[in-house]
CSV table of C-alpha atoms in Angstrom, one decimal:
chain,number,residue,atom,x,y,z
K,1,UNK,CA,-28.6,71.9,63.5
K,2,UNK,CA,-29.7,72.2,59.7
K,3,UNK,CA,-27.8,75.1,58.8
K,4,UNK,CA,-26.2,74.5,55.6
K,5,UNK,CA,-22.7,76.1,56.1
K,6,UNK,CA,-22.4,74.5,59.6
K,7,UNK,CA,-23.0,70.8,57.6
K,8,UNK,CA,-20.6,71.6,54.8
K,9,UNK,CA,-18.0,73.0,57.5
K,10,UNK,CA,-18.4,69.3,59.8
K,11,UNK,CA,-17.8,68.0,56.4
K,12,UNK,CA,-14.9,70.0,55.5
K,13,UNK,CA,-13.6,69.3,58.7
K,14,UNK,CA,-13.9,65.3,58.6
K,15,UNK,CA,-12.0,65.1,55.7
K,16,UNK,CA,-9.3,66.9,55.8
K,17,UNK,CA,-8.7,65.3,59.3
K,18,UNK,CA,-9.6,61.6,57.9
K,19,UNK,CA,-7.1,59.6,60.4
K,20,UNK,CA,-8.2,61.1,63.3
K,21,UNK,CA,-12.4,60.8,62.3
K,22,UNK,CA,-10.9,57.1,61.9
K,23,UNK,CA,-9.8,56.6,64.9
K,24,UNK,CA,-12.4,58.3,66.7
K,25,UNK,CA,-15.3,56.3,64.8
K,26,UNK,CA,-13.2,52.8,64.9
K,27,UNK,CA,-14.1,52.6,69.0
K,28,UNK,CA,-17.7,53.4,68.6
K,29,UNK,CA,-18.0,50.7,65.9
K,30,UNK,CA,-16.2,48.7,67.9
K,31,UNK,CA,-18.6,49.0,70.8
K,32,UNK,CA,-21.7,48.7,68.9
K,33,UNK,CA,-20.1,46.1,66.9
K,34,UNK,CA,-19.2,43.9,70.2
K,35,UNK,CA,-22.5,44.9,71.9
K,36,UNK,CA,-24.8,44.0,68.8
K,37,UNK,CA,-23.2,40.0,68.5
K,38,UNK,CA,-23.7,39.6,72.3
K,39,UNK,CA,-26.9,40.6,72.7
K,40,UNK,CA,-27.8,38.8,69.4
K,41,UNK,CA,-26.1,35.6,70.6
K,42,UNK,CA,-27.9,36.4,74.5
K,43,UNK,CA,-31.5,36.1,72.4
K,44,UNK,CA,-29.6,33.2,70.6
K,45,UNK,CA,-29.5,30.9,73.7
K,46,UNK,CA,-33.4,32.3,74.9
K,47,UNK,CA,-34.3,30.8,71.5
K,48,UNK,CA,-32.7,27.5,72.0
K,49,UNK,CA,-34.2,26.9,75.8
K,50,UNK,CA,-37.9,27.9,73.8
K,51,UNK,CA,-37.3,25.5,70.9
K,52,UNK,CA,-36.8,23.1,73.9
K,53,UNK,CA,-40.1,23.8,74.7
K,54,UNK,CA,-42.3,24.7,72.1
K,55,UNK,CA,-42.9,20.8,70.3
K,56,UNK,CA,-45.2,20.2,73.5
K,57,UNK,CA,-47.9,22.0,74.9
K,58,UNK,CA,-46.5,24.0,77.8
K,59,UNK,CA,-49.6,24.0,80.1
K,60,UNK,CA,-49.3,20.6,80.8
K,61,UNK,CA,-48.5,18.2,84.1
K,62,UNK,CA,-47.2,14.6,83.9
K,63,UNK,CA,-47.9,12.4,86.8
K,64,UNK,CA,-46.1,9.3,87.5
K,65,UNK,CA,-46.2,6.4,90.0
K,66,UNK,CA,-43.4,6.0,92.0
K,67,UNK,CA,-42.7,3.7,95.1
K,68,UNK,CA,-44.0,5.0,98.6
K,69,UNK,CA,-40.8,5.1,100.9
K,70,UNK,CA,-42.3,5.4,104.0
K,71,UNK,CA,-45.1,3.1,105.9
K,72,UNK,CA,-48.5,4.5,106.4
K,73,UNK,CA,-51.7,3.5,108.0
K,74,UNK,CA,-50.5,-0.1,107.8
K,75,UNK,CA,-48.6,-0.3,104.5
K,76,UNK,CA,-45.1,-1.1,104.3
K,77,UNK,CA,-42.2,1.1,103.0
K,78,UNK,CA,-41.0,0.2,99.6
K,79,UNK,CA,-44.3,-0.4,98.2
K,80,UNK,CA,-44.9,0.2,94.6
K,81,UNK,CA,-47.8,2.3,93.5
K,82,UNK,CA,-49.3,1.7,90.4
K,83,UNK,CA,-52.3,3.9,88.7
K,84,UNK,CA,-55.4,2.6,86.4
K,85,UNK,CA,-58.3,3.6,84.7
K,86,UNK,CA,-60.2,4.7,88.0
K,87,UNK,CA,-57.4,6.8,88.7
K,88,UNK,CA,-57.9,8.8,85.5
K,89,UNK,CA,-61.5,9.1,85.5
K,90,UNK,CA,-61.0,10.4,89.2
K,91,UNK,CA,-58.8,13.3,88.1
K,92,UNK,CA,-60.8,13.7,85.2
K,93,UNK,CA,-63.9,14.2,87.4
K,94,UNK,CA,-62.5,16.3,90.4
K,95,UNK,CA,-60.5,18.7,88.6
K,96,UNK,CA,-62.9,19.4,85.4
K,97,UNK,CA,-63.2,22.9,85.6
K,98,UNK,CA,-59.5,23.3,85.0
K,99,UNK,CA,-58.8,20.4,83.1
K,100,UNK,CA,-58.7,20.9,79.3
K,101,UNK,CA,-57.5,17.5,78.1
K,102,UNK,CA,-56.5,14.2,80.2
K,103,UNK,CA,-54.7,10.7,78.6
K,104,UNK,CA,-53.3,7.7,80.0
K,105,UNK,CA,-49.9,6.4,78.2
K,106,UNK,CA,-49.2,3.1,78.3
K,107,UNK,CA,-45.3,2.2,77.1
K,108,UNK,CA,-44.4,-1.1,75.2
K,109,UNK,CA,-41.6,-2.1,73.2
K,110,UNK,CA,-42.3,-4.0,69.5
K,111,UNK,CA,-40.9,-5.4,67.0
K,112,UNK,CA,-42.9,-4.4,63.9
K,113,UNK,CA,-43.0,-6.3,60.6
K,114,UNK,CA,-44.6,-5.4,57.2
K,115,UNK,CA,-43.7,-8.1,54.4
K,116,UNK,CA,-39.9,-8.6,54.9
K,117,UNK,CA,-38.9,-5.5,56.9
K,118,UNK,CA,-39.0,-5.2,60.2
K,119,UNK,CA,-37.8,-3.0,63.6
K,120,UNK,CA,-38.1,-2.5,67.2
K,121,UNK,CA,-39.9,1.1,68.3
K,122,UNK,CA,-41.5,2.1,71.4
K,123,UNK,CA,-45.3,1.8,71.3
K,124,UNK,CA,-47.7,4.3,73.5
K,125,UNK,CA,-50.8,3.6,74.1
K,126,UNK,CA,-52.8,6.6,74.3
K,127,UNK,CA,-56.1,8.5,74.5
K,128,UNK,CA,-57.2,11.0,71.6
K,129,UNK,CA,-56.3,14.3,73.8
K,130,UNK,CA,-53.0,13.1,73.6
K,131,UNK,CA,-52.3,14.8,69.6
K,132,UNK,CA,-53.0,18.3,72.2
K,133,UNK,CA,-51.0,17.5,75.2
K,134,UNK,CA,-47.7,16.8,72.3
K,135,UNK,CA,-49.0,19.2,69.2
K,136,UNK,CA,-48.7,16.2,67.1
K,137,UNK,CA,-48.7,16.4,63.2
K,138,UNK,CA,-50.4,14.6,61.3
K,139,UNK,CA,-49.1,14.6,58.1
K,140,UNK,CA,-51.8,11.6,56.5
K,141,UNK,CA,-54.7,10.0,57.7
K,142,UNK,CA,-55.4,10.7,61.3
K,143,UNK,CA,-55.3,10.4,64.8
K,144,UNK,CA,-56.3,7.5,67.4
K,145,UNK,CA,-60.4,8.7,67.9
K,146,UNK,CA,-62.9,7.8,70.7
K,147,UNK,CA,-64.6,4.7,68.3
K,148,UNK,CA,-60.9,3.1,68.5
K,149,UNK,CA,-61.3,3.2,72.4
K,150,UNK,CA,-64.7,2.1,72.7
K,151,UNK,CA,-64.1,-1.3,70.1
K,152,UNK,CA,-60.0,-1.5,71.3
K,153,UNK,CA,-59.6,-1.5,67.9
K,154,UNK,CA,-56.5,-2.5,66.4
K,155,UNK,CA,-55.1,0.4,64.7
K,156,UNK,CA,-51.9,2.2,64.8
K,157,UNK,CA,-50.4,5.9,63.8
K,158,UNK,CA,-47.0,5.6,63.0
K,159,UNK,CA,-44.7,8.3,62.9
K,160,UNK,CA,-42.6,9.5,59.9
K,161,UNK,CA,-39.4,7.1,59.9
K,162,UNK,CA,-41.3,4.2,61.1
K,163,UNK,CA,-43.5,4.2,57.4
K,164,UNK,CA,-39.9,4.8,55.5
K,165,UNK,CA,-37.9,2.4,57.9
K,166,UNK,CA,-40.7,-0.3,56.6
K,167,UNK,CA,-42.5,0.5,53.9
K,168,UNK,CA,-40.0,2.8,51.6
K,169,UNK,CA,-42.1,4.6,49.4
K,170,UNK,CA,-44.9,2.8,50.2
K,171,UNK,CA,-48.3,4.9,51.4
K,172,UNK,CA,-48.9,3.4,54.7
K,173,UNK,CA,-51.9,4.5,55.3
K,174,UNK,CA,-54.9,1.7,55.0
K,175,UNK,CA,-52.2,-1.2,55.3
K,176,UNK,CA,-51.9,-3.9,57.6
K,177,UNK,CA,-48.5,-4.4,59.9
K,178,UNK,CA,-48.0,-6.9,62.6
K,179,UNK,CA,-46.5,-5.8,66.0
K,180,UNK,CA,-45.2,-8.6,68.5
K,181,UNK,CA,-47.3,-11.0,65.8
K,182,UNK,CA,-50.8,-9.0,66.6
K,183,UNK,CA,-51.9,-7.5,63.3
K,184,UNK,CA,-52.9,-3.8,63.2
K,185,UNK,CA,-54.0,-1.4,60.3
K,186,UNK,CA,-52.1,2.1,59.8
K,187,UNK,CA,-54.8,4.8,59.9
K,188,UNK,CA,-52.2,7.8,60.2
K,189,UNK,CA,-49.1,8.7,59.5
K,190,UNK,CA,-47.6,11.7,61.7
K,191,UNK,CA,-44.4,13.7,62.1
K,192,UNK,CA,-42.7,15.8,65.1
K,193,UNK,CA,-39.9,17.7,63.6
K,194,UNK,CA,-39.3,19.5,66.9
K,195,UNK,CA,-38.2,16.1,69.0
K,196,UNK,CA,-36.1,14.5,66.8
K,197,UNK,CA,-36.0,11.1,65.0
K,198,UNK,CA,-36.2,9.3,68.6
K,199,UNK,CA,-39.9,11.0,68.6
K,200,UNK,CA,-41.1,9.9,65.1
K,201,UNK,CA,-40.1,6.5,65.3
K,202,UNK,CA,-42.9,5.9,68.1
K,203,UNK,CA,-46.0,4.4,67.3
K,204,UNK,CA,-49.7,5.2,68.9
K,205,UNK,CA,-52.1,3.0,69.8
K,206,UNK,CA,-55.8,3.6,71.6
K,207,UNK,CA,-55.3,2.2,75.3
K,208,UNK,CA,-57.9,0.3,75.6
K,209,UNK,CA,-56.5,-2.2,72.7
K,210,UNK,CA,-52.9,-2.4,74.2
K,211,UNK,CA,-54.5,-3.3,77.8
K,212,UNK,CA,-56.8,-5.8,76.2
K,213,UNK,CA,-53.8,-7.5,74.4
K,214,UNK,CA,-51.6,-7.6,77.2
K,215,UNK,CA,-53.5,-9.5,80.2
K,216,UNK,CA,-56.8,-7.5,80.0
K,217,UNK,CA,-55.2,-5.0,82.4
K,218,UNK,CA,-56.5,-1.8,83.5
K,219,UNK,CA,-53.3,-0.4,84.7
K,220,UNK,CA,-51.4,2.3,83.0
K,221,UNK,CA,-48.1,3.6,83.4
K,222,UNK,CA,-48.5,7.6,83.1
K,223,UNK,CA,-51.3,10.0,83.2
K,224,UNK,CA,-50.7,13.4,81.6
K,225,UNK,CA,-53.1,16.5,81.7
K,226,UNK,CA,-53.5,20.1,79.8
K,227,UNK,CA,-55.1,22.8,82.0
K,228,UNK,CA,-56.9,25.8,81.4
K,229,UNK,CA,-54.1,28.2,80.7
K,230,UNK,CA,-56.3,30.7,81.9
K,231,UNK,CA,-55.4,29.4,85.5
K,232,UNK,CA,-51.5,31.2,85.2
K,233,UNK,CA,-48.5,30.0,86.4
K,234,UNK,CA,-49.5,30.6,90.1
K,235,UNK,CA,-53.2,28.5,89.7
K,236,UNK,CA,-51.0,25.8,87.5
K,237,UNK,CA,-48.6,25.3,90.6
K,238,UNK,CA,-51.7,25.0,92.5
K,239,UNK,CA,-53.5,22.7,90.7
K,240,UNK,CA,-50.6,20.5,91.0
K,241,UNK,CA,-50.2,20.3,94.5
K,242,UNK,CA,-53.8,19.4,94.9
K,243,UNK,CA,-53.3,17.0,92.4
K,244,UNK,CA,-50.4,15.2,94.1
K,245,UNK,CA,-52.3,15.5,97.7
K,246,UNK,CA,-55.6,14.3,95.9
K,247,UNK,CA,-53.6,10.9,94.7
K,248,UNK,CA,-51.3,10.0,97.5
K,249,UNK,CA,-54.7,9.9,99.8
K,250,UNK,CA,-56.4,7.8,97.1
K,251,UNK,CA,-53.6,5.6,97.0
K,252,UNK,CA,-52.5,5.6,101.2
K,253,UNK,CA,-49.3,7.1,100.7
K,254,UNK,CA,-47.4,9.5,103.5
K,255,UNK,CA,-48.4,13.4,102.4
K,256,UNK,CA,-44.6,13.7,103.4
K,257,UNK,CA,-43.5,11.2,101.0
K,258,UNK,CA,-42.4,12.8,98.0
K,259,UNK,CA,-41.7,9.1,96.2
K,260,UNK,CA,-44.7,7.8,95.9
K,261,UNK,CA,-46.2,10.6,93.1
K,262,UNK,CA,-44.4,12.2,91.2
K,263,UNK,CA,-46.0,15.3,89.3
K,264,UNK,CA,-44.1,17.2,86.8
K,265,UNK,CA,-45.6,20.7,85.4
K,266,UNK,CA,-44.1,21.6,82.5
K,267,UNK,CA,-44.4,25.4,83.2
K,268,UNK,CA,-42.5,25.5,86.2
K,269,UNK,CA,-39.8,23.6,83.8
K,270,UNK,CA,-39.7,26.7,81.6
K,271,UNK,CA,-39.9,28.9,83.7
K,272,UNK,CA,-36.9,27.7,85.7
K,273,UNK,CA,-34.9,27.2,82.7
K,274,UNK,CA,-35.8,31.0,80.9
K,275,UNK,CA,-35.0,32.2,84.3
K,276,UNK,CA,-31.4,31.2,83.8
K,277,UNK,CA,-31.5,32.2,80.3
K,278,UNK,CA,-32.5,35.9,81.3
K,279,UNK,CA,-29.6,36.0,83.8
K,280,UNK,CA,-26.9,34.8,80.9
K,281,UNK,CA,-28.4,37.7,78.3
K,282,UNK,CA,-28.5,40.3,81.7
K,283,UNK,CA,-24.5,39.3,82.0
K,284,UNK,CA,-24.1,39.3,78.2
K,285,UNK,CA,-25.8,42.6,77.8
K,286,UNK,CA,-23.9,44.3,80.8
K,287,UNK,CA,-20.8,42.8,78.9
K,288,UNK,CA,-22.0,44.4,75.8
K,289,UNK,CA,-22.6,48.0,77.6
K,290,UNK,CA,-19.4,47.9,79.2
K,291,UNK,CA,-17.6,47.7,75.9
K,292,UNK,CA,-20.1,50.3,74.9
K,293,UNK,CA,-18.9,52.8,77.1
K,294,UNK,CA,-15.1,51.7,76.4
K,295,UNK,CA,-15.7,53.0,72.7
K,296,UNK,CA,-17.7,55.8,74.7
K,297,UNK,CA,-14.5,57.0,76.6
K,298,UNK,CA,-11.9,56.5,73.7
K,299,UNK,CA,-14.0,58.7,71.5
K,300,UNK,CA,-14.2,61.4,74.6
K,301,UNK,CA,-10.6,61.1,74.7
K,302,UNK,CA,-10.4,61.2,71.1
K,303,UNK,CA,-12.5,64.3,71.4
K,304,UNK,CA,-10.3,65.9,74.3
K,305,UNK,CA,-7.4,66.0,71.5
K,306,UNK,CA,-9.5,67.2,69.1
K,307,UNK,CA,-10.7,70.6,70.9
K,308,UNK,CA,-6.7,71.1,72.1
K,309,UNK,CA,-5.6,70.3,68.5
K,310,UNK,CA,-8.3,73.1,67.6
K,311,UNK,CA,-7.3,75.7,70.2
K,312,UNK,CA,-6.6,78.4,68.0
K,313,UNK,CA,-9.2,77.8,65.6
K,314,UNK,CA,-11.9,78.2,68.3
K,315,UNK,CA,-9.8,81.5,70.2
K,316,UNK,CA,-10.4,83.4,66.5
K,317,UNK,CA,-13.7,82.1,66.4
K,318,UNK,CA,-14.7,83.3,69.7
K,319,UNK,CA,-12.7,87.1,68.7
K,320,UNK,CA,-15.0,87.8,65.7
K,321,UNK,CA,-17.9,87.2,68.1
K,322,UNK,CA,-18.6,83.3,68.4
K,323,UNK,CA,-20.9,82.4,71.4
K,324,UNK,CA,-20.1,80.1,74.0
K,325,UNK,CA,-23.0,77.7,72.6
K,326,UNK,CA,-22.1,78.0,68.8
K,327,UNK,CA,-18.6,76.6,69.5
K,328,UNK,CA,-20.1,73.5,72.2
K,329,UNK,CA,-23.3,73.3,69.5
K,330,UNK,CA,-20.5,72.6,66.6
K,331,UNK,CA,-18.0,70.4,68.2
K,332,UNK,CA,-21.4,68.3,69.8
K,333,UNK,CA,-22.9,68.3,66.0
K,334,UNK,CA,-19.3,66.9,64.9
K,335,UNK,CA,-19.0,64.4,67.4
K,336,UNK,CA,-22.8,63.2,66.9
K,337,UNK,CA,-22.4,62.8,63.1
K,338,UNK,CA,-19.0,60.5,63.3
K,339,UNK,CA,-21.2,58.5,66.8
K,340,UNK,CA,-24.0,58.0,64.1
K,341,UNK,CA,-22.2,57.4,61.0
K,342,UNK,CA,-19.3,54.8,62.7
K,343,UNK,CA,-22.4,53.4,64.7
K,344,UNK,CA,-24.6,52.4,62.0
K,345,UNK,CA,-21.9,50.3,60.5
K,346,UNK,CA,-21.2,48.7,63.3
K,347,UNK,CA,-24.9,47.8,63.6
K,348,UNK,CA,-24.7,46.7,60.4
K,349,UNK,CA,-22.0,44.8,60.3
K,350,UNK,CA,-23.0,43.6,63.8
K,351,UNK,CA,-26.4,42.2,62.0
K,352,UNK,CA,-24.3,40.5,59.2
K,353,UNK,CA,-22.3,38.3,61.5
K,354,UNK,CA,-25.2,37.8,63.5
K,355,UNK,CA,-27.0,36.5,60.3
K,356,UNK,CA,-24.0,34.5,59.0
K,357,UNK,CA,-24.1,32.4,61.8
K,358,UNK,CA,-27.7,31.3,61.3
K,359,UNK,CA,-27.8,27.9,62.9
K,360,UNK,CA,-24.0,27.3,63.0
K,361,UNK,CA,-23.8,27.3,66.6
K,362,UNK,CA,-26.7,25.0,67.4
K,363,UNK,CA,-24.3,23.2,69.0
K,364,UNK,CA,-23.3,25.7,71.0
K,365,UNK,CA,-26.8,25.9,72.6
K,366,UNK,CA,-27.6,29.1,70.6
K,367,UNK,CA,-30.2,29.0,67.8
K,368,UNK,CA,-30.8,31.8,65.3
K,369,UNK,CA,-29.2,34.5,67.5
K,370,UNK,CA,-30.6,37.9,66.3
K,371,UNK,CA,-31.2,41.3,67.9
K,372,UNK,CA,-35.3,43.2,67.2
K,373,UNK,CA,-36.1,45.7,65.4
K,374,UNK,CA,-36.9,47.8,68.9
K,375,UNK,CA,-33.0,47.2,70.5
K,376,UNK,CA,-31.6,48.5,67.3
K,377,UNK,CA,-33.6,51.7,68.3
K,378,UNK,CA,-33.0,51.8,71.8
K,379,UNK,CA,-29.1,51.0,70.8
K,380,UNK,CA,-29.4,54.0,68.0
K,381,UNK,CA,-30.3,56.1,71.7
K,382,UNK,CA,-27.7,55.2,73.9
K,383,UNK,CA,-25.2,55.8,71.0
K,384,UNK,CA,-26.6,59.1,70.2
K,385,UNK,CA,-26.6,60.1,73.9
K,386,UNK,CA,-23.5,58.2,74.8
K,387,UNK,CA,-21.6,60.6,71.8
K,388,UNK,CA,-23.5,63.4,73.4
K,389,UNK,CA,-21.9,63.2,76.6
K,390,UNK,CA,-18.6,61.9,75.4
K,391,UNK,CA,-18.7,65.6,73.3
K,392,UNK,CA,-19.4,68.0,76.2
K,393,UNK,CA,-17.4,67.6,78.7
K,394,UNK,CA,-14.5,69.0,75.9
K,395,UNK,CA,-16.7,71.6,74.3
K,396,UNK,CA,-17.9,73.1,77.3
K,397,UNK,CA,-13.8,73.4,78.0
K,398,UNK,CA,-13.4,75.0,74.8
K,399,UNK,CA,-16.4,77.4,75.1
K,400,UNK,CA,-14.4,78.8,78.4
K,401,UNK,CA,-11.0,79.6,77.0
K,402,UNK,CA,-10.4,83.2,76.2
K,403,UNK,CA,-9.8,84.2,72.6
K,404,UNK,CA,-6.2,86.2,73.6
K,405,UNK,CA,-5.3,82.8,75.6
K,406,UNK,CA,-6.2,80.5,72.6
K,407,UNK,CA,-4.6,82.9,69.8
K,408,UNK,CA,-1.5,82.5,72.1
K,409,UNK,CA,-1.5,78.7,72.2
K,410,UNK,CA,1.5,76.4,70.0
């Protein structure tokens, strides 16, 4: 493999034959080429259904009230169910050992005025675990506390636009705004790149101070929950079926019913969606190896020609003493150092499109499509092993024709 002569005669070989190295290397860069962009663009769209994901926590459950369809122990069908504070603190005390963070949200629309500007956003009224539950940033100030729901104080964190939709360049922080005419004070300001403008014109509130403003209610219109991760996905599915049995018997609803509660778990939601994702890379990949082993059979072919092309050369060969394995070891060396050579451009140009493309196709539900470090390895392989084959099955033919028989050949 590293004797000298044998290198400089591959070498010697290749170029004096440059069109027909060309041709043989063109289909393997092809391939790799091809293969490289797909499977790229298959991690491309994984990225996109995580990015969906990864602004919230993902071991979290949302439960929602609904309206019980069916009549049971004496209520009638149609009845709306509604949750409060009791229901909250009930969760909170019967699940506590696998219950990292609980909060109620409360939803109100506004219309928000500092001096003369002014806006309508969505309000949410919200415990502290809340920031956890949505991996909010908080870019100044801080966060709704536990002093805010004790004294339903009036304060607010606003998101990002909502402080440059009304205050310009303003600090907002410290400053007094009034929201449906009820003055609050900005104690943060915070920011959620991942969901969008939609997200960071919201503005928190403690619950306590929304319910106290809007009939001294206890009702609230969502409770959401963060779990021990530790649980897995099979204790998280769990943990929300006992959650929705534990509520529709608190609240008399039909176990059968599947109206009256709903209960969302976030991990189910990814797992669902990555499980489509895998099956569109498995289909782009076996795409990609299938036009692998296209460039895999044109270079055997290639190499078929080759060896016949060479008849004569490898009959004298063999008549001053040349052994079987010399002549398969030199045509297998050849055909491995065009497989690696036209294959590492391919890679290489394969990474540059890959690159190029960046973000472009964001649209296209693929974000940052890119191939690791490990598959450009593991493609490296198959290549080597794929010219490897695609050279044997010649060489060993060449190995077994008789010197008189290849001196004869035209």
């Amino acid at each position: 493999m590293f004797d000298l002569d044998r290198w400089r005669e591959i070498l010697q070989t290749i170029n004096k034959n440059k069109l027909r190295t060309l041709l043989a290397g063109f289909t393997v860069t092809l391939g790799i080429l091809i293969f490289t962009v797909l499977f790229g663009m298959g991690n491309g769209l994984k990225n996109t259904f995580y990015e969906a994901f990864q602004d919230d926590a993902q071991n979290t459950i949302f439960i929602e009230p609904g309206f019980a369809k069916k009549p049971f122990k004496g209520f009638k069908k149609d009845r709306l169910i509604e949750f409060e504070n009791e229901d909250l603190e009930f969760l909170k005390e019967k699940f506590s050992g696998r219950i990292q963070h609980i909060t109620a949200r409360v939803y109100k629309g506004v219309v928000a005025k500092y001096k003369s500007e002014y806006g309508n956003y969505t309000v949410r009224a919200v415990h502290p675990s809340h920031q956890y539950l949505e991996q909010t940033d908080i870019e100044k100030g801080r966060y709704v506390n536990e002093n805010d729901i004790k004294t339903d104080a009036r304060v607010a964190v606003i998101g990002r636009l909502v402080e440059k939709d009304l205050f310009g360049t303003e600090d907002a922080v410290g400053k007094y705004f009034s929201m449906n005419k009820i003055v609050y004070r900005i104690v943060g300001v915070f920011s959620d790149k991942g969901s969008g403008d939609r997200e960071e014109r919201t503005i928190y509130t403690p619950v306590s101070t929304t319910q106290l403003i809007h009939k001294n209610t206890e009702k609230i219109d969502q409770i959401n929950l963060m779990y021990d991760i530790n649980i897995g996905a099979a204790g998280a599915d769990r943990l929300s079926k006992e959650i929705e049995r534990a509520l529709k018997k608190r609240h008399n609803i039909a176990p059968s019913d599947r109206n009256g509660i709903h209960v969302e778990n976030k991990v189910e939601d990814l797992n669902d969606t990555l499980q489509v994702a895998n099956v569109l890379q498995i289909i782009v990949l076996w795409i990609g190896i299938g036009t692998l082993l296209a460039g895999v059979i044109g270079i055997s072919n290639i190499m078929v020609y080759i060896v016949k092309e060479r008849t004569k050369e490898l009959g004298i060969r063999k008549a001053l003493g040349a052994k079987p394995s010399a002549v398969i070891g030199m045509i297998l060396q050849e055909t491995i150092v065009v497989t690696l050579i036209f294959g590492y451009i391919g890679l290489l140009i394969g990474n540059f499109v890959l690159n190029s493309m960046g973000d472009k196709l964001k649209d296209w539900f693929i974000t940052n499509p890119s191939v690791s470090q490990g598959t450009i390895i593991a493609a490296t392989i198959i290549l080597v092993l794929s010219g490897l084959i695609a050279g044997y099955i010649p060489a060993r033919r060449a190995a077994r024709v008789k010197p008189i028989v290849a001196l004869r050949d035209e």
